[in-house]
mmCIF file of C-alpha atoms in Angstrom:
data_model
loop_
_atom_site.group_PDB
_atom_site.id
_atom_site.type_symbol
_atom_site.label_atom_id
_atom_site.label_comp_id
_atom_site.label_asym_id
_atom_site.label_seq_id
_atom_site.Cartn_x
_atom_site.Cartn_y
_atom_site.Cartn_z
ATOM 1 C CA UNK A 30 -14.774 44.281 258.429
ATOM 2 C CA UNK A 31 -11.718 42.373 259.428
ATOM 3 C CA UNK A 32 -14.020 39.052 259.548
ATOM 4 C CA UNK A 33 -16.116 39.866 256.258
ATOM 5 C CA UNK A 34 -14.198 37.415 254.070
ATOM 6 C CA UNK A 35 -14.256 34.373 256.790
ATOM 7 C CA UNK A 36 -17.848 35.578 257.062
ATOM 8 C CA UNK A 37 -18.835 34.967 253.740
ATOM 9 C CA UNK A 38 -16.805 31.926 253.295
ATOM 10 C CA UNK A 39 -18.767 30.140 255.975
ATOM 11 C CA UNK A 40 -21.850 31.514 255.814
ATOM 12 C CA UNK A 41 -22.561 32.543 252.040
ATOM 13 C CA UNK A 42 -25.631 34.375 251.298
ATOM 14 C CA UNK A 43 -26.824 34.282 254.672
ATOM 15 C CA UNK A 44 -24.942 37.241 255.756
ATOM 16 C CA UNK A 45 -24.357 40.557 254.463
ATOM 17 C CA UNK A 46 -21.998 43.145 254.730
ATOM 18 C CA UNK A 47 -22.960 46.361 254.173
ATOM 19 C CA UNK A 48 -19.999 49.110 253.898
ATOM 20 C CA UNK A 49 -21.727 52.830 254.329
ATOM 21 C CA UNK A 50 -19.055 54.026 252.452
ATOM 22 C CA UNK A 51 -19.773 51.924 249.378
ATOM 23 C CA UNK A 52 -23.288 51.548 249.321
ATOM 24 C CA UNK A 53 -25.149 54.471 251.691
ATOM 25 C CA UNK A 54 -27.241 54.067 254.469
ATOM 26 C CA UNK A 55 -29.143 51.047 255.044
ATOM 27 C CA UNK A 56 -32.877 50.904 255.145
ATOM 28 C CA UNK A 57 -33.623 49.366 258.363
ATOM 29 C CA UNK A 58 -37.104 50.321 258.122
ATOM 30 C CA UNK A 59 -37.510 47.659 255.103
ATOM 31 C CA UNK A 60 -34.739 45.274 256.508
ATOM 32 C CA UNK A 61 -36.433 44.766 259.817
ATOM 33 C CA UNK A 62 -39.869 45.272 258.814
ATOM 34 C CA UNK A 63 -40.920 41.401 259.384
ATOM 35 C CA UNK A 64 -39.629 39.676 262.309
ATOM 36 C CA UNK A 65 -38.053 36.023 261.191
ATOM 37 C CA UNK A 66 -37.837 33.361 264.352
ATOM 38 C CA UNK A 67 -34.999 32.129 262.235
ATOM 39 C CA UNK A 68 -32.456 35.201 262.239
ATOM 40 C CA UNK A 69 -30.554 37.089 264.780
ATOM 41 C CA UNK A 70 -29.716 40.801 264.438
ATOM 42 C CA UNK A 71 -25.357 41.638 265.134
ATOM 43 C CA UNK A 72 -24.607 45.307 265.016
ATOM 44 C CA UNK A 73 -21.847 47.315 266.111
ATOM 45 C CA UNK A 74 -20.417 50.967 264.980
ATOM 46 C CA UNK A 75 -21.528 54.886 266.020
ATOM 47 C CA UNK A 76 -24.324 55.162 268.663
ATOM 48 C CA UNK A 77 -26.592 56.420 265.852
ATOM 49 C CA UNK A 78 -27.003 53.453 263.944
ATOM 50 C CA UNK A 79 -27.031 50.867 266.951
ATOM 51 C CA UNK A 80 -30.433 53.032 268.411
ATOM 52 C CA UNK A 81 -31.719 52.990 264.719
ATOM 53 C CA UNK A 82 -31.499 49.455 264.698
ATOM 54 C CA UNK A 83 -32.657 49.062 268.267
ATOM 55 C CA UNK A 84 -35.486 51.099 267.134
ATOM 56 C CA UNK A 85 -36.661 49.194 264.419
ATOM 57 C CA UNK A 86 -36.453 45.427 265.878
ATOM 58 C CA UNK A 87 -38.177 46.421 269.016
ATOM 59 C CA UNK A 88 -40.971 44.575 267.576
ATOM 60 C CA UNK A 89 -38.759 41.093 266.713
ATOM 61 C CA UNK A 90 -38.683 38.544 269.564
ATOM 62 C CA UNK A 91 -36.971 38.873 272.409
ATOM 63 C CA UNK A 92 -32.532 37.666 271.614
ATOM 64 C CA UNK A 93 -32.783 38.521 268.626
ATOM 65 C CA UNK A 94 -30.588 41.411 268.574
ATOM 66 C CA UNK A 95 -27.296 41.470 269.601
ATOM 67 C CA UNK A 96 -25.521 44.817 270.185
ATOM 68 C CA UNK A 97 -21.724 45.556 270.810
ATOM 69 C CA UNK A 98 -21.264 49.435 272.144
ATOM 70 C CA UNK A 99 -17.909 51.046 272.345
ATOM 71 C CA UNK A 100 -18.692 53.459 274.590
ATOM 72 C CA UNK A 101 -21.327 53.711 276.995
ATOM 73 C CA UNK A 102 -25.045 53.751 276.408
ATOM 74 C CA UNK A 103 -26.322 57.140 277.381
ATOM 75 C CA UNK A 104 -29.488 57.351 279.951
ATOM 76 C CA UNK A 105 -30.660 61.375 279.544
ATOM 77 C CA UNK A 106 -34.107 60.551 281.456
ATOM 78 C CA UNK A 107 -32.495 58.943 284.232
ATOM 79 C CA UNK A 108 -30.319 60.150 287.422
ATOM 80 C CA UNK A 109 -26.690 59.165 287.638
ATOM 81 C CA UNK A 110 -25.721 55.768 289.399
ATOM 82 C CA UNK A 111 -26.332 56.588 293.367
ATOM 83 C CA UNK A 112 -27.581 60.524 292.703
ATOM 84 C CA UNK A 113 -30.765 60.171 294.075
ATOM 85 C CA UNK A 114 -30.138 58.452 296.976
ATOM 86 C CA UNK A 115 -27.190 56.162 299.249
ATOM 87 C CA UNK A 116 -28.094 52.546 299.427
ATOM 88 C CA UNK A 117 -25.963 49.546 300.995
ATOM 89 C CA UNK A 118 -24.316 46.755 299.503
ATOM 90 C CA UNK A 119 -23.936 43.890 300.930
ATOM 91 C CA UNK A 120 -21.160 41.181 299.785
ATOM 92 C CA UNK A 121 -22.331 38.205 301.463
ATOM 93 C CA UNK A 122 -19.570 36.037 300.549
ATOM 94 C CA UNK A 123 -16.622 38.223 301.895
ATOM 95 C CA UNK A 124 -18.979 39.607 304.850
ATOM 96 C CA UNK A 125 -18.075 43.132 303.825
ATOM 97 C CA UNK A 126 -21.013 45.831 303.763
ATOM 98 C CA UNK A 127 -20.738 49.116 302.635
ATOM 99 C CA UNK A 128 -22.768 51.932 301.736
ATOM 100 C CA UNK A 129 -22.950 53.686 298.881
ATOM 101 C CA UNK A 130 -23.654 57.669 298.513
ATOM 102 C CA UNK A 131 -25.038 59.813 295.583
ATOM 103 C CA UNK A 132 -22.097 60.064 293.053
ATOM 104 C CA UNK A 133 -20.294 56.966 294.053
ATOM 105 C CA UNK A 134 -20.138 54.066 291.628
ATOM 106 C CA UNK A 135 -20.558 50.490 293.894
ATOM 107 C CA UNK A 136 -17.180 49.100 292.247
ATOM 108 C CA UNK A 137 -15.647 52.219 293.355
ATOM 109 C CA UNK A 138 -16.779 51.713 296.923
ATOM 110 C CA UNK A 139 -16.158 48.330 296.769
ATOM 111 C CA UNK A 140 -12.864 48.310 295.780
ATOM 112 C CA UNK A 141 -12.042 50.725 298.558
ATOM 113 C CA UNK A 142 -13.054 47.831 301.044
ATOM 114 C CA UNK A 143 -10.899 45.652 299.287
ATOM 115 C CA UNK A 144 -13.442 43.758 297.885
ATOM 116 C CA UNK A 145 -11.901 42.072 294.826
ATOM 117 C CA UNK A 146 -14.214 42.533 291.613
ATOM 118 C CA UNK A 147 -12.560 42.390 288.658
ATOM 119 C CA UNK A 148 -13.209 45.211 285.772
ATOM 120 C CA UNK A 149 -12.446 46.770 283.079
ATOM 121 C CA UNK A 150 -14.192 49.395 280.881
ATOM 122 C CA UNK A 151 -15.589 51.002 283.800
ATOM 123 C CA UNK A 152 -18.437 52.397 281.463
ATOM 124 C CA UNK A 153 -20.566 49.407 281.302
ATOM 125 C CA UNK A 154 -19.516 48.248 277.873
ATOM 126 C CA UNK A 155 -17.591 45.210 278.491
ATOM 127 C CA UNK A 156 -19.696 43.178 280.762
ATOM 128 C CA UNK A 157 -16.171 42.502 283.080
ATOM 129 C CA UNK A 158 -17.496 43.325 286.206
ATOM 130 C CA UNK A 159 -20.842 41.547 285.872
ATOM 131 C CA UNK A 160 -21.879 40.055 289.557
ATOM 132 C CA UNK A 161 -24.578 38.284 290.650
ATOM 133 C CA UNK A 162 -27.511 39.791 292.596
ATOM 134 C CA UNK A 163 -28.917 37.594 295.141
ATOM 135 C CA UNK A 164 -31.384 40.293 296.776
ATOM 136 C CA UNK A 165 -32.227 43.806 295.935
ATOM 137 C CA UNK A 166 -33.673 45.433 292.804
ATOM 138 C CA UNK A 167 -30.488 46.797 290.572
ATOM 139 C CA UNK A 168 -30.764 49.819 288.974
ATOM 140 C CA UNK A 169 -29.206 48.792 285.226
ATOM 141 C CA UNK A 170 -26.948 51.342 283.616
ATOM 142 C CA UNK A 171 -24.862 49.015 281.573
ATOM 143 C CA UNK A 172 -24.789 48.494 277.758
ATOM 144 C CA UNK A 173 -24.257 44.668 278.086
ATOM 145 C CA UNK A 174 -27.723 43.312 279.582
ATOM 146 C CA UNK A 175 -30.483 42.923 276.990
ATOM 147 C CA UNK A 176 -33.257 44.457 278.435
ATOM 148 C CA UNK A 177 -34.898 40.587 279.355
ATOM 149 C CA UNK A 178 -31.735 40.249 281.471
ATOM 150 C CA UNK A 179 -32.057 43.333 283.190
ATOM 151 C CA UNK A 180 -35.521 42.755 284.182
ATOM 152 C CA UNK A 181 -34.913 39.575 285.660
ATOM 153 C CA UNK A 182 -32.453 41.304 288.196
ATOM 154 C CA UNK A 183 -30.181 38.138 288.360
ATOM 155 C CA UNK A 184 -26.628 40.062 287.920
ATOM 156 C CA UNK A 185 -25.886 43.817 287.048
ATOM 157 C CA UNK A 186 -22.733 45.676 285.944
ATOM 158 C CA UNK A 187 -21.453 47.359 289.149
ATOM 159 C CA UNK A 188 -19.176 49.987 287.465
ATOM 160 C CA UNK A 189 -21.936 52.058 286.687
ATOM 161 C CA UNK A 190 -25.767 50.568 287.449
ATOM 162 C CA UNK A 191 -27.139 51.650 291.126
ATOM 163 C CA UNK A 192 -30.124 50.562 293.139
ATOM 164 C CA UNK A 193 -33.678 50.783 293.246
ATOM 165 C CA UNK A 194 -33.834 49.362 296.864
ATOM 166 C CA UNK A 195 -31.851 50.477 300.119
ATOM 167 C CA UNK A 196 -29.965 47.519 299.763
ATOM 168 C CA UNK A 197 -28.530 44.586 297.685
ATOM 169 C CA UNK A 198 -26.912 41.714 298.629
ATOM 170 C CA UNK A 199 -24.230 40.793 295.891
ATOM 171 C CA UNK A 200 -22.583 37.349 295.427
ATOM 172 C CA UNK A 201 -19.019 38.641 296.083
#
């Protein structure tokens, strides 16, 4: 809301700004109905209303929708981040490899090598520690890949996604 005058000042009718408080719930159903090549979807606020949304422009081409959490997307039919089994992780720039057991988060284990990787949110919101994956399947727990992104496997957040393979080889 802080941006919703500069918002309309630049962009006119092309956005709108719709205050729950003011004028209810939106009708996503209706609003995102027809996908338009033209338009990109920006939401952000309670968990509720960014899965409604994702929801209803599953359908929309892929980029279209743009999603800003503010705390971490939850994963209720998936194990926790190295539960199900270790795996190693191999920094092939520094030389360092390490393994990683059920429960540990790779940052965590990394940093404990004294691997530098910088981070932040440590709930894979803020995209911070994003590294590059240059073998291995990653196993994405982050809420900052669009799903196209994490299916091409090219970088993962390593505060909190895991591994589908017995190892990766990171660009660190």
């Amino acid at each position: 809301m802080a941006f919703a005058d500069e918002l309309a000042t630049r962009h006119g009718d092309r956005v709108t700004v719709w205050p729950q408080d003011e004028q209810g719930l939106l009708d996503l159903e209706s609003l995102l109905k027809d996908p338009r090549d033209d338009t990109l979807i920006y939401c952000c606020g309670p968990e509720p209303l960014l899965a409604a949304v994702e929801h209803h422009s599953a359908h929309w081409p892929a980029g279209s929708l743009h999603i800003e959490r503010f705390s971490a997307k939850e994963f209720p039919d998936a194990p926790v981040t190295g539960e199900v089994a270790g795996f190693e992780v191999e920094c092939r720039l520094s030389g360092v490899t390490v393994e990683v057991s059920p429960g540990q988060s790779i940052l965590d284990v990394l940093e404990r090598a004294d691997v530098p990787v910088i981070s932040s949110c440590r709930e894979g919101v803020c995209g911070t520690c994003e590294v590059r994956v240059l073998e291995g399947t990653p196993d994405h727990r982050d809420s900052v890949l669009s799903e196209s992104e994490q299916a091409g496997g090219e970088t993962m957040m390593v505060c909190v996604s895991g591994s589908r393979t017995q190892r990766l080889v990171l660009d660190l």
